[in-house]
Amino acid sequence: MHPLKIIVTVKQVPDTNQVKIDPVTNSLVREGVPSIINPEDRNAIEVALWFKEHVGAETTALCMGPPQAVSALEEALAMGIDKAVLLSDRAFAGSDTLVTAFTLSRAVMKIGTYDLILCGRQAIDGDTAQVGPQLAGFLGLPQITYAEEIQYDGMTLTIRRGLEDSNEWIRVKLPALVTVSAGINRPRHPSLYNIVAACDPERITRLTATDLKVPAAMLGLTASPTKVKKIFEPERHARAEMLEGEPSHMARQLIEKLRALHALDREHNPHEREVSSAFNRL
Amino acid sequence: MIAIFAEKCIGCRLCERACLFGGIAVSGKTPTLTDQCTGCGACVSICPKGALVADKAQPGQIHHLEAYRGIFVIVEQRSGVLQPVSCELITAARRLADIRGVPLSAVLLGNNISRHALTLVAHGADTVYIADAPFLEHYRTLPYVRILTELIASKTPEIVLLGATTIGRDLAPRLANHFRTGLTADCTDLSIDNDGTLLQTRPAFGGNIMATITTPLHRPQMATVRPGVFTAEPIRTGQGEIVHIPVTECSVDNVVEIVRIEPKQKPAVSLEQAQVIVAGGRGIGEGKYFAMLEELAHLLNGEVGASRGAVDLGWIGHEHQVGQTGKTVRPRIYIACGISGAVQHLAGMQSSDIIIAINNDPHAPIFQSAHIGLLGDVHAIVPEIIRQLRQ
């Protein structure tokens, strides 16, 4: 039996917990914000490494992004992934989820055969969870999203898919595409041995639009059906009524206000809406 | 363009012979397109295994906008039970349909679910399309996609809306992919402009700012909306047409098989129903301080919520998360402790009746969204509130 061929998609994202808004210009401050591998893509890498170590697999990490996204792939190699492919070209800039998935699908076809494609459930900068299923769509593959546990018997994957109110156990034959949730495993840190090996430049292949043989009209912002019409700070209420002073004083004032609004009454449901209207009169 | 499904290739090389341009080369069982490929599709029709597929429409193609009319809401059921997000969406879509002067249709797939048609009509659907068959009992991607794409292709709605649940977020991208159209996930607001463009608003850039996204040149325009964003309102007992769609099972439907479904234990937290929520963010400093918030929540007969920052740090489980990537809540009282007020968090709680913010940073944006602000140390104020409530 040949080793499984596994492709893991990886996105480099800004550590969004550290993105701030400039209070003067109301624009995003991105300087000094570190770039990381999208957290759930690290879970997908860990699943690929599990297959490599327990079943035997050739693992390839695939990333689309600007040239500096190569550092995400180096980290994937340092975790133990065998090979990496960086899709980088100005023509890819501004791709929405559909065109990103389309471009990735062409890279997957270029990589050649595969048994399993693994993706993180969603990226923390966009939170759409769309690229995985769209990639499966372009490749005509069955998909299992929100995977929280994966078992493999040599032919068939049995996957626990976490829904809001239930778990589904799903069986699918390879090839397939699986998106994994954070709870599925604890991704390892890069090992020193692998970090040294990751420095081998031959392990990272760079592909451009020309390599994919896709005309520019089918790529990037031009081809993306969705457009960003505007970006804005959400409307905020007028500034809060501020309570100040000693903690005990603030606590007393707060409780008095809530009592006045009957907001602390336990048997409240019949008057539920009166609270907000009473509040508006304050 | 030709898409290659290499795993189906048997290495017969018929495609090489069919190609007039030397546009495809097979090595072993791997066909590859060469620079000479013109995308003519001669190889597609000769391949006996379906390893070559001609993409019919690619991104970048512009659809005939005027050919699309009406709004579809794809309804969600689980074990035959209608999910609340579907009626919320129908209520919201009714308003959009009235602005456009177009019909609103609800589409429901499942097994023994026809009885739900009246509920969907009562919430505003003009037409309810029903596919009722045993093999549709539980959602599975491939058969649902197959049936829905056929219906959407024949009825050509201008807008298709789905709930942003684990099912809707699995299904919607496959539908959008089929039609090579745009899809906007997890919208917090939908409106429509004069020329019929759907204005889809959602937090962006990790939830730090809002973006309005449109799909100007492709149809249908597709969006998902989280549960709880809109309120379901039965608006009338009015008339609706119920259309049964004939469906038959197809062999590819069973590529994916549901072995079993285990209900999750009733979650200990039900934030959506809570009347009071005490929520903590990174500003509380350490995970152990959630105990203090729990105590306050208990006194107020409420639940504990959390910001994404606190959840990402592992201080508390994801089931407590409020915001764009967590739950959308609207309690009577929302107490935000050490939460700065990122857009992503506000998206999940800004419709709360009374928002109280406790934070030691006078510039924290949460104070612009709160009704009452307490400026100071969470670790001093919260215990004080607890002490005084106890008295």
XYZ file of C-alpha atoms in Angstrom:
673
model
C 0.000 0.000 0.000
C 1.367 3.367 -0.927
C 1.682 5.957 1.803
C -1.265 8.331 1.953
C -0.749 11.588 0.163
C -2.008 14.400 2.336
C -2.260 18.099 1.537
C -2.773 20.575 4.380
C -3.875 24.107 3.580
C -2.234 26.768 5.722
C -3.041 30.465 6.019
C -0.807 33.085 7.523
C -2.903 35.528 9.546
C -2.219 38.567 11.703
C -2.580 37.730 15.376
C -5.961 39.455 15.426
C -6.060 39.649 19.191
C -3.316 42.231 18.822
C -4.854 44.343 16.064
C -5.820 47.768 17.411
C -7.839 50.665 16.069
C -6.104 54.036 15.896
C -8.393 56.248 18.029
C -7.629 59.306 15.861
C -7.941 57.939 12.332
C -10.273 55.028 13.181
C -8.150 52.815 10.950
C -6.566 49.479 11.738
C -3.084 49.599 13.168
C -1.322 46.598 11.707
C 2.266 47.627 12.330
C 3.982 45.475 14.865
C 1.217 42.875 14.757
C 2.903 39.470 14.505
C 1.899 37.024 11.762
C 1.086 33.487 12.839
C -0.145 30.256 11.294
C -3.907 30.324 11.617
C -4.518 28.387 14.869
C -6.886 25.756 13.457
C -4.541 25.175 10.505
C -2.018 24.070 13.120
C -4.580 21.507 14.254
C -4.870 20.340 10.639
C -1.062 20.041 10.435
C -1.103 17.958 13.619
C -3.694 15.595 12.082
C -1.481 15.211 8.998
C 1.492 14.409 11.239
C -0.606 11.832 13.090
C -1.214 10.057 9.767
C 2.470 10.353 8.896
C 3.532 8.766 12.157
C 0.818 6.135 12.584
C -0.192 5.152 9.051
C 2.542 6.437 6.792
C 1.885 9.551 4.759
C 3.592 12.071 2.519
C 2.518 15.455 3.756
C 2.485 18.699 1.814
C 1.565 22.091 3.216
C -0.053 24.495 0.752
C -0.239 28.207 1.431
C -1.434 31.144 -0.640
C -0.202 34.550 0.403
C 2.399 37.258 0.005
C 6.085 36.230 -0.197
C 6.516 36.610 3.566
C 3.936 33.848 4.098
C 6.864 31.514 3.474
C 7.538 31.751 7.198
C 4.229 29.953 7.880
C 5.395 27.129 5.617
C 8.801 27.021 7.297
C 7.020 26.590 10.591
C 4.882 23.788 9.104
C 8.068 22.055 7.925
C 9.606 22.573 11.343
C 6.591 20.826 12.867
C 7.312 17.815 10.644
C 5.508 18.382 7.341
C 7.549 16.939 4.421
C 7.125 19.468 1.626
C 5.621 22.888 1.146
C 4.127 24.853 -1.716
C 3.791 28.627 -1.623
C 1.308 30.196 -4.020
C 2.412 33.764 -4.338
C 1.719 36.244 -7.101
C 0.410 39.795 -7.262
C -2.357 38.413 -9.472
C -3.750 36.521 -6.436
C -4.158 39.682 -4.341
C -7.667 40.530 -3.214
C -9.098 37.060 -3.780
C -12.325 36.371 -1.906
C -13.110 32.890 -0.587
C -14.393 31.575 -3.933
C -11.344 32.666 -5.902
C -8.972 31.619 -3.114
C -10.485 28.138 -3.211
C -10.335 28.111 -7.004
C -6.651 29.086 -6.985
C -5.877 26.494 -4.303
C -7.727 23.860 -6.347
C -5.477 24.554 -9.333
C -2.416 24.228 -7.118
C -3.743 20.919 -5.755
C -4.154 19.638 -9.310
C -0.609 20.777 -10.040
C 0.693 18.929 -6.964
C -0.971 15.858 -8.462
C -2.415 12.917 -6.618
C -3.786 13.135 -3.109
C -5.883 11.018 -0.779
C -6.801 13.526 1.851
C -6.968 17.302 2.073
C -6.973 18.793 5.548
C -7.972 22.361 6.380
C -8.494 24.324 9.569
C -12.187 24.956 10.246
C -11.822 28.713 9.714
C -9.249 31.502 9.840
C -9.255 33.994 12.677
C -8.978 37.046 10.425
C -12.004 36.268 8.242
C -13.969 33.685 10.270
C -15.837 32.545 7.168
C -15.152 28.767 7.183
C -15.802 28.864 3.426
C -12.508 28.079 1.742
C -12.414 24.410 2.804
C -15.878 23.506 1.464
C -15.346 25.641 -1.657
C -12.061 23.836 -2.327
C -13.874 20.511 -1.987
C -16.439 21.857 -4.448
C -13.840 22.755 -7.062
C -12.195 19.343 -6.701
C -15.487 17.424 -6.664
C -14.636 15.875 -3.291
C -16.879 14.898 -0.397
C -16.284 17.119 2.616
C -16.564 16.678 6.355
C -16.490 19.958 8.283
C -16.102 20.603 12.029
C -14.159 17.368 12.612
C -13.382 16.798 16.280
C -12.041 13.252 16.083
C -10.754 11.145 13.178
C -10.307 7.378 12.993
C -8.800 5.570 10.006
C -9.012 1.860 9.186
C -6.831 1.781 6.076
C -9.599 2.739 3.653
C -12.299 4.651 5.398
C -12.296 7.665 7.666
C -14.714 7.696 10.560
C -15.098 11.223 11.801
C -16.861 12.803 14.727
C -18.446 15.998 13.474
C -19.379 18.421 16.239
C -22.733 20.111 15.711
C -24.320 22.579 18.127
C -26.587 20.044 19.803
C -25.180 16.685 18.756
C -22.196 14.746 17.470
C -22.417 12.981 14.138
C -20.219 9.989 13.432
C -19.603 10.043 9.718
C -17.923 7.514 7.464
C -16.306 8.504 4.197
C -13.961 6.749 1.786
C -10.876 8.582 0.592
C -10.303 10.851 -1.234
C -12.018 13.478 0.862
C -11.561 16.927 2.332
C -11.835 17.394 6.100
C -11.888 20.658 8.063
C -10.850 20.284 11.692
C -11.849 22.197 14.818
C -9.490 23.380 17.530
C -10.510 20.672 19.998
C -9.295 17.787 17.832
C -5.724 17.744 19.180
C -2.940 19.830 20.687
C -0.590 20.930 17.907
C 3.070 20.273 18.666
C 5.815 22.856 18.751
C 8.479 22.733 16.055
C 11.320 20.401 16.996
C 14.959 21.494 16.809
C 15.764 18.664 14.395
C 12.939 19.694 12.084
C 13.796 23.375 12.360
C 17.247 22.616 10.980
C 15.751 20.447 8.231
C 13.187 23.136 7.408
C 15.988 25.447 6.392
C 16.539 23.368 3.246
C 15.228 25.748 0.564
C 14.513 22.872 -1.816
C 11.614 21.731 0.327
C 9.534 24.780 -0.540
C 8.164 25.086 -4.082
C 6.987 28.496 -5.215
C 4.144 28.717 -7.727
C 2.861 31.768 -9.579
C -0.233 32.347 -11.711
C 1.817 31.383 -14.768
C 2.708 28.043 -13.179
C -0.996 27.345 -12.600
C -1.839 28.227 -16.205
C -4.773 30.316 -15.103
C -5.465 33.610 -16.875
C -5.403 36.738 -14.720
C -9.109 37.362 -15.412
C -9.888 34.293 -13.298
C -7.790 35.400 -10.329
C -7.583 37.881 -7.516
C -9.839 40.846 -6.938
C -10.954 40.995 -10.602
C -12.498 37.549 -10.520
C -13.900 37.708 -6.974
C -17.688 37.963 -6.990
C -17.814 39.693 -3.595
C -16.678 43.275 -3.217
C -16.104 45.258 -0.052
C -18.410 48.249 -0.432
C -17.378 50.065 2.714
C -15.563 49.616 5.978
C -16.669 51.474 9.060
C -16.561 51.666 12.815
C -19.861 50.430 14.207
C -22.220 53.007 15.624
C -21.772 53.239 19.314
C -24.204 54.487 21.911
C -23.566 57.879 23.323
C -20.905 57.484 25.933
C -21.922 55.435 28.930
C -23.102 57.132 32.059
C -19.918 56.806 34.071
C -19.854 55.922 37.736
C -16.728 56.886 39.561
C -15.207 56.845 43.017
C -14.515 54.112 45.509
C -15.508 50.570 44.486
C -18.070 50.372 47.284
C -19.627 53.660 46.169
C -19.775 52.563 42.500
C -21.251 49.207 43.469
C -23.955 50.908 45.557
C -24.858 53.321 42.758
C -25.048 50.491 40.247
C -27.299 48.344 42.423
C -29.580 51.339 43.130
C -29.912 52.034 39.413
C -30.698 48.435 38.620
C -33.257 48.300 41.453
C -34.908 51.465 40.145
C -35.288 49.749 36.801
C -36.620 46.595 38.473
C -33.837 44.877 36.630
C -32.948 42.755 39.634
C -36.476 41.435 40.201
C -36.541 37.705 39.746
C -40.158 37.409 38.555
C -39.699 39.779 35.771
C -40.666 38.273 32.487
C -44.034 40.028 31.997
C -42.360 43.421 32.088
C -39.289 42.453 30.177
C -39.505 45.151 27.549
C -40.337 47.874 30.069
C -36.813 47.707 31.366
C -35.308 49.027 28.204
C -37.952 51.656 27.708
C -37.573 52.763 31.319
C -33.884 52.893 30.741
C -34.214 55.157 27.762
C -35.904 57.714 29.960
C -32.985 57.840 32.378
C -10.490 25.173 -18.243
C -10.164 21.462 -17.631
C -10.179 20.100 -14.104
C -8.286 16.867 -13.494
C -9.325 14.302 -10.917
C -6.134 12.301 -10.945
C -7.374 9.640 -8.533
C -9.896 8.502 -11.160
C -7.302 8.151 -13.924
C -6.549 4.593 -15.042
C -3.664 5.591 -17.309
C -5.390 4.627 -20.609
C -4.011 7.751 -22.368
C -7.111 8.145 -24.559
C -7.056 11.830 -23.708
C -3.582 12.264 -25.157
C -4.772 10.804 -28.426
C -7.962 12.853 -28.460
C -6.098 16.125 -28.007
C -5.201 17.946 -31.188
C -2.786 20.315 -29.479
C -0.627 18.145 -27.237
C -2.438 19.870 -24.372
C -2.492 16.911 -22.015
C 0.168 14.408 -20.983
C -0.346 11.267 -18.918
C 2.490 9.933 -16.847
C 1.552 6.650 -15.182
C -1.935 7.417 -13.914
C -1.502 11.166 -13.678
C -2.790 13.379 -16.497
C -1.318 16.869 -16.584
C -2.293 19.827 -18.730
C 0.547 21.343 -20.728
C 1.056 24.878 -21.965
C -0.665 23.905 -25.202
C -4.042 23.169 -23.585
C -6.737 25.365 -25.104
C -9.498 24.161 -22.821
C -11.470 22.804 -25.803
C -12.737 19.811 -23.826
C -11.968 17.085 -26.381
C -10.252 15.074 -23.635
C -13.279 15.435 -21.341
C -15.681 13.687 -23.676
C -13.331 10.786 -24.346
C -12.293 10.025 -20.761
C -14.105 6.819 -19.721
C -13.585 7.445 -15.986
C -14.672 11.031 -15.537
C -11.179 12.035 -14.462
C -11.395 15.148 -16.627
C -14.085 17.751 -16.129
C -14.691 20.965 -18.018
C -15.490 23.799 -15.638
C -18.601 25.360 -17.092
C -18.458 28.690 -15.364
C -15.380 30.115 -13.765
C -14.959 32.972 -11.341
C -14.905 36.159 -13.319
C -17.924 35.349 -15.414
C -20.738 37.827 -15.196
C -24.256 36.499 -14.834
C -27.386 37.962 -16.376
C -28.680 39.802 -13.361
C -32.183 40.511 -14.597
C -32.868 36.807 -15.086
C -32.852 36.327 -11.295
C -35.887 37.210 -9.193
C -37.134 36.413 -5.697
C -35.596 35.413 -2.389
C -34.913 31.897 -1.098
C -34.420 30.967 2.529
C -32.949 27.485 2.952
C -34.704 26.165 6.050
C -32.898 23.958 8.551
C -34.396 21.021 10.427
C -32.705 18.590 12.766
C -34.417 15.285 13.503
C -37.556 16.810 12.043
C -37.467 19.853 14.327
C -37.463 23.250 12.664
C -34.473 25.320 13.792
C -35.341 28.811 15.137
C -32.829 30.544 12.848
C -34.965 29.608 9.843
C -38.014 31.558 11.017
C -35.748 34.449 12.022
C -34.400 34.504 8.480
C -37.837 34.282 6.879
C -39.010 37.245 8.960
C -35.994 39.294 7.870
C -36.219 38.135 4.262
C -39.921 39.131 4.158
C -38.886 42.756 4.681
C -36.297 42.504 1.898
C -38.797 40.848 -0.451
C -41.365 43.592 0.194
C -38.802 46.297 -0.589
C -37.963 44.520 -3.834
C -41.558 43.593 -4.595
C -40.566 39.981 -5.206
C -41.782 36.638 -3.834
C -40.178 34.935 -0.837
C -39.730 31.175 -0.873
C -38.702 28.813 1.906
C -37.038 25.537 0.997
C -37.208 22.611 3.418
C -35.570 19.213 2.968
C -36.102 16.329 5.379
C -38.197 13.308 6.226
C -41.837 13.682 7.367
C -41.444 17.422 7.603
C -44.300 18.639 5.418
C -46.252 19.725 8.495
C -43.794 22.593 8.992
C -44.913 24.329 5.799
C -47.639 26.272 7.612
C -45.185 27.652 10.158
C -42.984 28.885 7.335
C -45.954 30.512 5.598
C -46.992 32.135 8.875
C -43.597 33.776 9.120
C -43.929 35.266 5.664
C -43.050 32.711 2.976
C -45.131 33.018 -0.211
C -44.036 29.616 -1.424
C -42.679 26.638 0.472
C -40.725 24.083 -1.519
C -40.601 20.745 0.246
C -38.471 17.715 -0.513
C -39.720 15.021 1.812
C -37.947 11.648 1.619
C -36.346 9.168 4.031
C -32.852 9.665 2.606
C -33.084 13.368 3.434
C -33.849 12.767 7.121
C -30.443 14.035 8.299
C -28.448 16.735 6.585
C -25.673 15.387 4.378
C -23.689 17.682 2.142
C -23.863 15.898 -1.206
C -27.564 15.008 -1.565
C -28.669 18.357 -0.121
C -26.357 20.224 -2.489
C -27.578 18.153 -5.421
C -31.273 18.823 -4.779
C -30.857 22.483 -3.838
C -28.654 23.359 -6.809
C -31.228 21.841 -9.167
C -34.013 23.863 -7.564
C -32.039 27.117 -7.454
C -30.930 26.646 -11.066
C -34.539 26.258 -12.211
C -36.128 29.004 -10.050
C -33.215 31.510 -10.300
C -33.713 33.506 -7.092
C -31.701 36.725 -6.791
C -30.891 36.102 -3.104
C -30.335 32.871 -1.156
C -30.064 33.026 2.657
C -29.049 30.318 5.136
C -28.511 30.117 8.896
C -24.864 30.313 9.932
C -25.008 27.041 11.843
C -22.663 24.079 11.508
C -25.072 22.812 8.851
C -25.617 26.119 7.028
C -21.899 26.854 6.992
C -21.220 23.415 5.503
C -23.930 23.771 2.854
C -23.738 27.427 1.781
C -20.156 27.390 0.423
C -20.931 24.323 -1.694
C -24.013 26.028 -3.171
C -22.085 29.246 -3.830
C -19.308 27.197 -5.375
C -21.737 25.473 -7.711
C -23.034 28.790 -9.011
C -19.590 30.434 -8.852
C -21.167 33.275 -6.951
C -20.362 35.337 -3.869
C -21.142 34.280 -0.305
C -20.857 36.396 2.825
C -20.643 34.519 6.112
C -22.187 35.418 9.449
C -23.900 38.674 8.502
C -25.123 40.861 11.355
C -27.250 43.078 9.117
C -28.895 42.736 5.712
C -30.452 45.492 3.662
C -31.054 46.123 0.008
C -30.290 49.097 -2.190
C -32.277 50.552 -5.083
C -30.782 48.395 -7.799
C -31.375 45.204 -5.851
C -27.876 44.762 -4.474
C -27.902 42.978 -1.132
C -25.865 44.939 1.420
C -24.304 42.340 3.680
C -22.722 43.714 6.825
C -20.431 41.740 9.096
C -17.465 42.294 11.370
C -14.183 41.972 9.481
C -10.455 41.824 10.133
C -10.758 39.585 13.135
C -13.831 41.471 14.254
C -12.112 44.798 14.747
C -14.183 46.740 12.246
C -17.414 46.382 10.254
C -17.539 45.763 6.504
C -20.444 45.953 4.063
C -19.977 43.377 1.342
C -21.865 43.068 -1.929
C -22.022 40.648 -4.835
C -22.719 43.170 -7.602
C -22.349 41.102 -10.763
C -23.161 37.521 -9.806
C -26.383 35.775 -8.876
C -27.727 34.500 -6.642
C -26.355 36.754 -3.914
C -25.735 34.478 -0.951
C -25.325 35.107 2.766
C -25.452 33.251 6.056
C -26.783 34.835 9.257
C -26.127 33.654 12.796
C -28.952 32.459 15.022
C -30.288 35.260 17.212
C -29.342 38.148 14.928
C -32.929 38.630 13.720
C -36.126 38.044 15.672
C -38.727 35.638 14.354
C -42.189 37.175 14.123
C -45.237 35.322 12.828
C -46.641 38.141 10.747
C -49.817 36.740 9.293
C -51.919 33.706 8.838
C -51.752 34.468 5.131
C -51.790 32.428 2.031
C -48.885 30.392 0.858
C -48.325 27.917 -1.879
C -46.817 24.572 -0.954
C -44.840 22.817 -3.668
C -43.566 19.288 -3.243
C -40.343 18.640 -5.136
C -40.056 15.074 -6.421
C -36.697 13.627 -5.365
C -34.971 10.304 -5.854
C -31.913 8.914 -4.181
C -28.732 8.840 -6.217
C -25.697 6.594 -5.737
C -23.257 9.453 -5.068
C -25.442 10.552 -2.158
C -24.043 7.697 -0.118
C -20.355 8.492 -0.491
C -20.727 9.976 2.963
C -22.634 7.909 5.468
C -23.878 8.950 8.885
C -23.077 6.068 11.228
C -24.858 7.490 14.235
C -25.900 10.715 15.883
C -25.311 11.232 19.589
C -27.151 14.061 21.267
C -24.780 16.223 23.268
C -25.536 16.498 26.926
C -27.698 19.515 27.553
C -25.151 22.288 27.769
C -24.756 23.628 31.290
C -24.668 27.113 29.835
C -27.527 28.440 27.805
C -26.438 31.964 27.097
C -29.127 32.554 24.504
C -31.858 32.144 27.097
C -30.104 33.900 29.977
C -31.714 37.054 31.385
C -28.450 38.157 32.968
C -24.936 37.549 31.663
C -21.731 38.359 33.499
C -18.903 38.199 30.982
C -15.153 38.348 31.391
C -12.341 39.283 29.023
C -8.568 39.387 29.024
C -8.716 42.370 31.346
C -9.637 40.174 34.306
C -6.007 39.101 34.244
C -6.179 35.367 34.944
C -8.537 32.490 34.325
C -9.091 31.909 38.026
C -11.015 35.187 38.297
C -13.891 33.650 36.377
C -14.868 32.118 39.737
C -15.696 35.642 40.923
C -17.808 36.275 37.818
C -19.588 32.968 38.337
C -20.459 34.000 41.849
C -21.947 37.275 40.625
C -23.809 35.514 37.840
C -25.204 33.023 40.335
C -26.453 35.826 42.586
C -28.202 37.466 39.646
C -29.596 34.150 38.435
C -27.539 34.515 35.282
C -24.866 32.831 33.214
C -21.191 33.483 32.625
C -20.030 34.711 29.230
C -16.595 35.438 27.864
C -14.823 37.353 25.127
C -12.875 35.601 22.433
C -9.621 36.758 24.027
C -10.402 34.966 27.286
C -11.515 31.816 25.456
C -8.412 31.814 23.237
C -6.254 31.974 26.358
C -7.979 28.813 27.585
C -9.434 30.522 30.648
C -12.950 29.234 29.946
C -14.676 26.940 27.437
C -15.785 28.028 23.992
C -19.420 27.395 24.927
C -19.226 30.609 26.996
C -18.024 32.763 24.121
C -20.136 35.760 23.136
C -19.530 37.542 19.850
C -19.256 37.073 16.138
C -17.529 33.717 16.506
C -19.423 32.791 19.645
C -23.044 33.271 20.561
C -25.395 36.154 19.857
C -27.189 37.100 23.067
C -29.713 39.704 24.155
C -30.181 39.471 27.918
C -31.797 42.121 30.110
C -28.467 42.832 31.796
C -25.037 42.280 30.296
C -22.104 42.995 32.598
C -18.805 43.174 30.696
C -15.848 42.801 33.048
C -12.384 43.560 31.694
C -13.672 43.412 28.109
C -12.269 46.105 25.845
C -15.195 46.008 23.408
C -13.872 44.814 20.064
C -16.404 44.924 17.243
C -16.347 41.134 17.157
C -17.597 41.029 20.758
C -20.151 43.831 20.313
C -21.653 41.940 17.387
C -22.814 39.295 19.841
C -24.221 41.432 22.679
C -25.042 44.943 21.551
C -28.797 44.379 21.577
C -28.765 43.629 25.311
C -31.227 45.850 27.207
C -28.736 47.225 29.725
C -25.005 46.971 29.124
C -22.769 47.577 32.098
C -19.021 47.844 31.561
C -16.384 47.527 34.251
C -12.913 48.424 33.031
C -9.868 50.267 34.324
C -9.051 51.808 30.938
C -11.042 55.033 30.445
C -10.443 54.775 26.676
C -11.779 51.221 26.328
C -14.276 51.242 23.427
C -16.725 49.221 25.521
C -17.619 52.460 27.336
C -19.000 53.808 24.053
C -21.332 50.854 23.752
C -22.348 50.536 27.394
C -25.210 52.269 29.142
C -23.452 52.335 32.493
C -19.702 52.401 32.918
C -17.722 51.678 36.071
C -14.171 52.939 35.774
C -11.875 50.987 38.030
C -10.377 47.683 39.014
C -12.599 44.699 38.245
C -11.039 42.822 41.158
C -12.175 45.502 43.584
C -15.570 46.354 42.085
C -17.016 42.906 41.402
C -16.431 41.561 44.947
C -17.986 44.764 46.238
C -21.114 44.271 44.104
C -21.312 40.676 45.319
C -20.974 41.776 48.951
C -23.685 44.416 48.662
C -26.092 42.142 46.786
C -25.709 39.566 49.563
C -26.749 42.070 52.218
